[in-house]
XYZ file of C-alpha atoms in Angstrom:
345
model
C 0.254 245.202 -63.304
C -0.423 247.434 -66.182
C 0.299 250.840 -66.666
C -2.954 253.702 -65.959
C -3.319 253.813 -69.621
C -3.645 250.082 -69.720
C -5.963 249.748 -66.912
C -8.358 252.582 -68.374
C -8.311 250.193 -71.326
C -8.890 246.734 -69.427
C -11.404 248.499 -67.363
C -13.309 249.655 -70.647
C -13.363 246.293 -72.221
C -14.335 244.771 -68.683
C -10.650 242.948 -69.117
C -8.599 243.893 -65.907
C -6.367 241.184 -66.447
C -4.749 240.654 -63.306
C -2.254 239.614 -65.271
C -2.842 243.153 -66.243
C -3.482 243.798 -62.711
C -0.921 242.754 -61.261
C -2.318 237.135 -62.300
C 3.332 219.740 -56.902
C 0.287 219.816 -55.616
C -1.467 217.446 -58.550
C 0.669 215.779 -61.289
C 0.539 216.973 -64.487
C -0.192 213.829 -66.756
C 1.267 214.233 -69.808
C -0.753 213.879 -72.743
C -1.329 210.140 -74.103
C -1.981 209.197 -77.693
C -5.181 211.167 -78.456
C -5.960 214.508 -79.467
C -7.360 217.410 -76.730
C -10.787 215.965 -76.851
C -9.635 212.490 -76.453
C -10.649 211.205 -79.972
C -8.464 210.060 -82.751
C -4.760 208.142 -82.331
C -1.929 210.659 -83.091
C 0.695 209.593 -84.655
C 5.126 209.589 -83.779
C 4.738 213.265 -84.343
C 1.469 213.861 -81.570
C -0.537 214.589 -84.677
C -3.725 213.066 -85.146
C -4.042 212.167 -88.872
C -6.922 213.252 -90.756
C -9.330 216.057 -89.725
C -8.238 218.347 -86.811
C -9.989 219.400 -83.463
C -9.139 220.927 -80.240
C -11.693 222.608 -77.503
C -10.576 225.222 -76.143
C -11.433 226.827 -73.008
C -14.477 228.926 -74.196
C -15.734 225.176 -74.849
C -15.548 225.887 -78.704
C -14.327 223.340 -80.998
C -11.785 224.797 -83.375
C -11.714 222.381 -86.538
C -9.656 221.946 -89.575
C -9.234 219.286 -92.499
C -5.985 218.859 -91.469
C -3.668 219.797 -88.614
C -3.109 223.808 -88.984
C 0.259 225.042 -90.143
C 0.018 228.576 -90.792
C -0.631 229.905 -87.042
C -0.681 233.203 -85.568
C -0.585 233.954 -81.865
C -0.554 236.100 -78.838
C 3.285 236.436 -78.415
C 3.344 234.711 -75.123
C 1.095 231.443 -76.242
C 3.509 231.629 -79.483
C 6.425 231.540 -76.754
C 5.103 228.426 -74.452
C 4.428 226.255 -77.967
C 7.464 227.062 -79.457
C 8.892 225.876 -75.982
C 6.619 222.741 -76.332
C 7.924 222.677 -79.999
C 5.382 224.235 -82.196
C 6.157 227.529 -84.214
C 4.009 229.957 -85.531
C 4.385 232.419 -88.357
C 2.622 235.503 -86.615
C 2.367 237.184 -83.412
C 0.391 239.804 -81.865
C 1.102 241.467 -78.300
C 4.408 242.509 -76.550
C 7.058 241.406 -78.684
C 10.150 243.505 -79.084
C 10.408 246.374 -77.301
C 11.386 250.448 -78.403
C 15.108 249.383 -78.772
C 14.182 246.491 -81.162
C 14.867 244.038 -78.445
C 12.816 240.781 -77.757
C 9.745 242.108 -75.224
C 10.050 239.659 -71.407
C 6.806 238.310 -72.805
C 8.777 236.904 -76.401
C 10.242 234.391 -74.325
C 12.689 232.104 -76.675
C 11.133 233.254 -79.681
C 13.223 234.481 -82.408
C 11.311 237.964 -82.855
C 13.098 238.384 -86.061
C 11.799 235.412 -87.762
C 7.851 235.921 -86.682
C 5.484 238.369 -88.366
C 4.615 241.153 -85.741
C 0.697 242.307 -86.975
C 0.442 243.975 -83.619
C 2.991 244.818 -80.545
C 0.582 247.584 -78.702
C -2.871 246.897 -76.814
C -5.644 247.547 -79.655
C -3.065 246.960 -82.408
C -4.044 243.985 -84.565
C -3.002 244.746 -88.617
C -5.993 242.463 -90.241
C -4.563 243.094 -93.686
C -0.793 241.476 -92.595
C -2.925 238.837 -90.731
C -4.566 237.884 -93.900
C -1.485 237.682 -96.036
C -0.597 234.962 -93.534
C -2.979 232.825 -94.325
C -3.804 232.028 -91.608
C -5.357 228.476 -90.442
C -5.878 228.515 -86.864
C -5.790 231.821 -84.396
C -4.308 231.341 -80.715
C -4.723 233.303 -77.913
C -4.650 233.800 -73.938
C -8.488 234.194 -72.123
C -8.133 236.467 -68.914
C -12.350 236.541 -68.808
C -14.881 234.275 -70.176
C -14.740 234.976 -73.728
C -12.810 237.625 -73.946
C -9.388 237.524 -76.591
C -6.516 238.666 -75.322
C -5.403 241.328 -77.544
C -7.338 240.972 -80.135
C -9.344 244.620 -80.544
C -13.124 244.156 -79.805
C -14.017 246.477 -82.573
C -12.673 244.139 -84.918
C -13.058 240.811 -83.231
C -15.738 239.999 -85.716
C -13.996 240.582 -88.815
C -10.747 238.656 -87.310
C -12.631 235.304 -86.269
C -14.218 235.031 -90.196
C -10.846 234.588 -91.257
C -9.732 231.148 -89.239
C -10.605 228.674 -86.729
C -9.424 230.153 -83.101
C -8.559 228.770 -79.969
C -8.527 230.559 -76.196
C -6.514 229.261 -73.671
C -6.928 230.246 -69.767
C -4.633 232.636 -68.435
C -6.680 233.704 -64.973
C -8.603 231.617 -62.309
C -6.932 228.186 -63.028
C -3.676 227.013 -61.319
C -0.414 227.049 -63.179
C -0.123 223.316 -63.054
C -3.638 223.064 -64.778
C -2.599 225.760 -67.376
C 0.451 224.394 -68.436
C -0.937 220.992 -69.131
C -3.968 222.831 -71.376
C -0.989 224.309 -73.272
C 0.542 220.732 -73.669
C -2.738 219.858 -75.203
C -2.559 221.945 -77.694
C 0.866 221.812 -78.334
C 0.235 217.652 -78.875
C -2.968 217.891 -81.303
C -0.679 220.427 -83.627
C 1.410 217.677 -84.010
C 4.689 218.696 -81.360
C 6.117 215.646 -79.799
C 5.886 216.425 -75.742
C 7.711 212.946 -74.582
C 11.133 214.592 -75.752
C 13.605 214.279 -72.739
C 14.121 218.124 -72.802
C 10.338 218.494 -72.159
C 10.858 215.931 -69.182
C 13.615 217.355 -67.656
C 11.693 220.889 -67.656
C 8.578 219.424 -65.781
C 10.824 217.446 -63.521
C 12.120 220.832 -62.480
C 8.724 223.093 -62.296
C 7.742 219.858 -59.656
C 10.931 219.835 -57.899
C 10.487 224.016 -57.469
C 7.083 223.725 -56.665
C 8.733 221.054 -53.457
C 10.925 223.815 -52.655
C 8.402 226.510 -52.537
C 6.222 224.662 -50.690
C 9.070 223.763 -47.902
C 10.265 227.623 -47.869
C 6.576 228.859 -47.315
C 6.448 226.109 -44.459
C 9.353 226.935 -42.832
C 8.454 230.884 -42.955
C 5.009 231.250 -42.617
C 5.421 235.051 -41.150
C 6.777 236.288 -44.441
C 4.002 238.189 -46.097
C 4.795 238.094 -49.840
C 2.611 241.651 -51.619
C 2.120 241.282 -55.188
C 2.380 245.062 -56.912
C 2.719 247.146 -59.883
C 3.710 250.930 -60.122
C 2.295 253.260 -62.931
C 2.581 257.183 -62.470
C -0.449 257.720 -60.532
C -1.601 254.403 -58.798
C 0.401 251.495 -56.612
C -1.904 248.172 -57.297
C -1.856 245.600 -55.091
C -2.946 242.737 -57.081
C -5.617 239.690 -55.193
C -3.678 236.453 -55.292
C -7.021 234.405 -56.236
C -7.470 234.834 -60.120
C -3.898 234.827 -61.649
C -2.598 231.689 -62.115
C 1.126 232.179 -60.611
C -0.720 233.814 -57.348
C -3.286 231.182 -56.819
C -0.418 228.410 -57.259
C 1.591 230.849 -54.969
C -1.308 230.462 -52.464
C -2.096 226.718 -52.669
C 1.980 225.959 -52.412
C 1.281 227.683 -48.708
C 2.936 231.143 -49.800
C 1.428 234.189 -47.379
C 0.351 236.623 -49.910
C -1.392 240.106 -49.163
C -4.791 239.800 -49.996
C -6.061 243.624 -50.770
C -9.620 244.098 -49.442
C -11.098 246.760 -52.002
C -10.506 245.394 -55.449
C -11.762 246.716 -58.042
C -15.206 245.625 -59.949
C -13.766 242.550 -61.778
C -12.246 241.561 -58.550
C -8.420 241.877 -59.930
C -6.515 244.462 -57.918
C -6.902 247.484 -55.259
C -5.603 250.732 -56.816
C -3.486 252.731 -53.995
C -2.332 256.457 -54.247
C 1.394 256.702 -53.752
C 0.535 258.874 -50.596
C -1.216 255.253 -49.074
C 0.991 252.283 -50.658
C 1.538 251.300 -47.000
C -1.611 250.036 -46.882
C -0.578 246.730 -46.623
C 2.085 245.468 -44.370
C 4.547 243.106 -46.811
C 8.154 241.691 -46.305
C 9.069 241.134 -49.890
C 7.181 242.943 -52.730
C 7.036 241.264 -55.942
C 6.646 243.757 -58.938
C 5.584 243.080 -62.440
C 8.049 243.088 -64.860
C 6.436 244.262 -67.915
C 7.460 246.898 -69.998
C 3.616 248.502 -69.588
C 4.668 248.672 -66.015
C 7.233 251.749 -63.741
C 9.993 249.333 -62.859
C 11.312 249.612 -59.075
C 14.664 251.458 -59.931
C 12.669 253.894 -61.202
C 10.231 254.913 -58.769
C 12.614 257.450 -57.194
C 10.064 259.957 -57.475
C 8.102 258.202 -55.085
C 9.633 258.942 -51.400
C 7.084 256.983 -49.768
C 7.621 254.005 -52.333
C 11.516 254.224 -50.346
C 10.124 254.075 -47.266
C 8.499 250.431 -47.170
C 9.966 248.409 -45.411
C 10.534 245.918 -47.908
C 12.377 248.195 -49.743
C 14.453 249.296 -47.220
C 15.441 245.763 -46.629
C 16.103 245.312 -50.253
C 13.896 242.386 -50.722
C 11.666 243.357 -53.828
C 12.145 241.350 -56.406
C 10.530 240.793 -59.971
C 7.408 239.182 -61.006
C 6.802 237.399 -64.192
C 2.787 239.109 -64.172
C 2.223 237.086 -67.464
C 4.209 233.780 -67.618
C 5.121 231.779 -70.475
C 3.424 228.852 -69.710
C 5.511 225.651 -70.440
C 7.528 224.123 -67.820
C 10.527 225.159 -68.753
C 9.769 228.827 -68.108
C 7.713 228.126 -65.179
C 9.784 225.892 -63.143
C 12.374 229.202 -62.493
C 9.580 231.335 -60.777
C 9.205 228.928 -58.369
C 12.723 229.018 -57.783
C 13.128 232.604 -57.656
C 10.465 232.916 -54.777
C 11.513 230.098 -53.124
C 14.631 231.967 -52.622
C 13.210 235.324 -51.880
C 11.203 233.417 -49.127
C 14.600 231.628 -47.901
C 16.144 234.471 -47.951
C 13.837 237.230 -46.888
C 13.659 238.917 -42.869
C 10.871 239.455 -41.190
C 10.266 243.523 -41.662
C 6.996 244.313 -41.827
């Protein structure tokens, strides 16, 4: 869930990314020997040789005369290829945070070795970009259209400079987005048969079995997904971020808020009413935009939920790296939370 000053922004660019607000059943086929719009053969590498093209989720073809090399992305995309074995040489969004340290959102990424053109919301250095050269842009899609992080005011400029692609990050399950990200990581030439890649999905499917038996055998447990900025508790709807609405069709109970806001992301509570909704484990987001529980101190009715009474908050991953391999232990984690948790609300 994103911080007041974040949401004033979202709000303002009609982008209240639940992400921001807060966002195996089917098999993920992996992908076979075409590129992302099933057309030519790729070769060893997943490559397809000759001209380059991949549609992306706006439905826009993003070409190139050959597969793209020089690619800059929002730092969490950057993170699930680089899992799925493509780097890039720029980032923009959440990458290291005021100590210097790698951001949650950085993943594996070697935040040293990666140019950082932009680490803020609205922060996106177009002269750094261009030194780049940059061949294709990548980027998460929380609303039709919409770029995540790059600025509107100079979305314009930005797109003139290189083919871009936009990836679903909202109102698609987690299975469905990680696959689109396989895509993409194919048709830039990653191999995505490796045994490492494999082992990763044959994890995210055995948590997803787990989560699915823990939410069976505890159907009572109401699972409230939050974030905590100075002014406002939001409780974020379960139906448009992908890690909720996989929550929800994996038979988790999750607090569904009844006055969200207009884009239908969250319900903004005043500290004096954040027991609104009756929960037995909170999940919070973990982003550094976000209060994090041990400090919400200030907050004496924040101490007084029963959740945290009972000690069963625990973090949530409000934008996930989406490859397998960084999925598969959020399942886990709430799996055991559910296990785990008492009935207290």
């Amino acid at each position: 869930m994103p911080s007041n000053a974040r949401a004033t922004h979202l709000t303002r660019r009609g982008l209240l990314a639940a992400g921001g607000a807060l966002g195996l059943g089917a098999a993920l086929a992996a992908c076979g020997g075409k590129d992302a719009d099933g057309g030519k053969a790729a070769d060893k590498s997943g490559a397809a040789s000759g001209p380059w093209k991949f549609t992306d989720d706006r439905g826009v073809a993003a070409e190139a005369k050959s597969t793209p090399k020089n690619i800059v992305a929002f730092t969490g995309t950057a993170a699930a290829l680089h899992d799925f074995g493509v780097e890039v040489k720029g980032v923009f969004g959440p990458t290291k945070t005021a100590d210097g340290k790698p951001d949650v959102q950085a993943g594996d990424l070697d935040v040293n070795k990666v140019k950082i053109i932009g680490n803020v919301w609205g922060e996106f250095n177009i002269e750094e970009y261009i030194k780049l050269q940059p061949e294709l842009l990548i980027t998460d899609m929380w609303e039709k259209d919409a770029l995540w992080y790059v600025p509107d005011e100079s979305k314009d400029k930005i797109l003139k400079l290189a083919p871009s692609v936009a990836l679903w990050a909202a109102d698609q399950s987690m299975p469905k987005v990680i696959q689109r990200h396989v895509e993409l990581a194919e048709s830039l030439g990653a191999d995505v048969k490796t045994k490492a890649i494999a082992d990763s999905k044959a994890r995210f499917e055995k948590a997803a079995a787990r989560l699915r038996a823990a939410a069976k055998a505890n159907p009572g447990i109401r699972v409230l997904i939050g974030s905590a900025s100075a002014d406002l508790f939001y409780v974020s709807t379960p139906v448009r971020p992908t890690d909720t609405l996989y929550f929800k069709e994996l038979g988790v109970n999750v607090v569904v808020p009844t006055k969200l806001d207009a884009a239908g992301w969250f319900e903004g509570l005043s500290w004096e009413n954040v027991d609104k909704y009756p929960a037995d484990i909170i999940m919070m987001d973990n982003r550094t935009s976000a209060i994090q529980p041990k400090d919400l101190a200030s907050k004496p009715t924040w101490a007084q939920l029963p959740a945290v009474k009972a000690g069963q908050v625990v973090p949530r991953v409000t934008e996930p790296i989406y490859s397998y391999e960084k999925c598969a232990p959020l399942l886990e984690d709430l799996a055991k939370a559910i296990e785990n948790a008492k009935k207290v609300a």
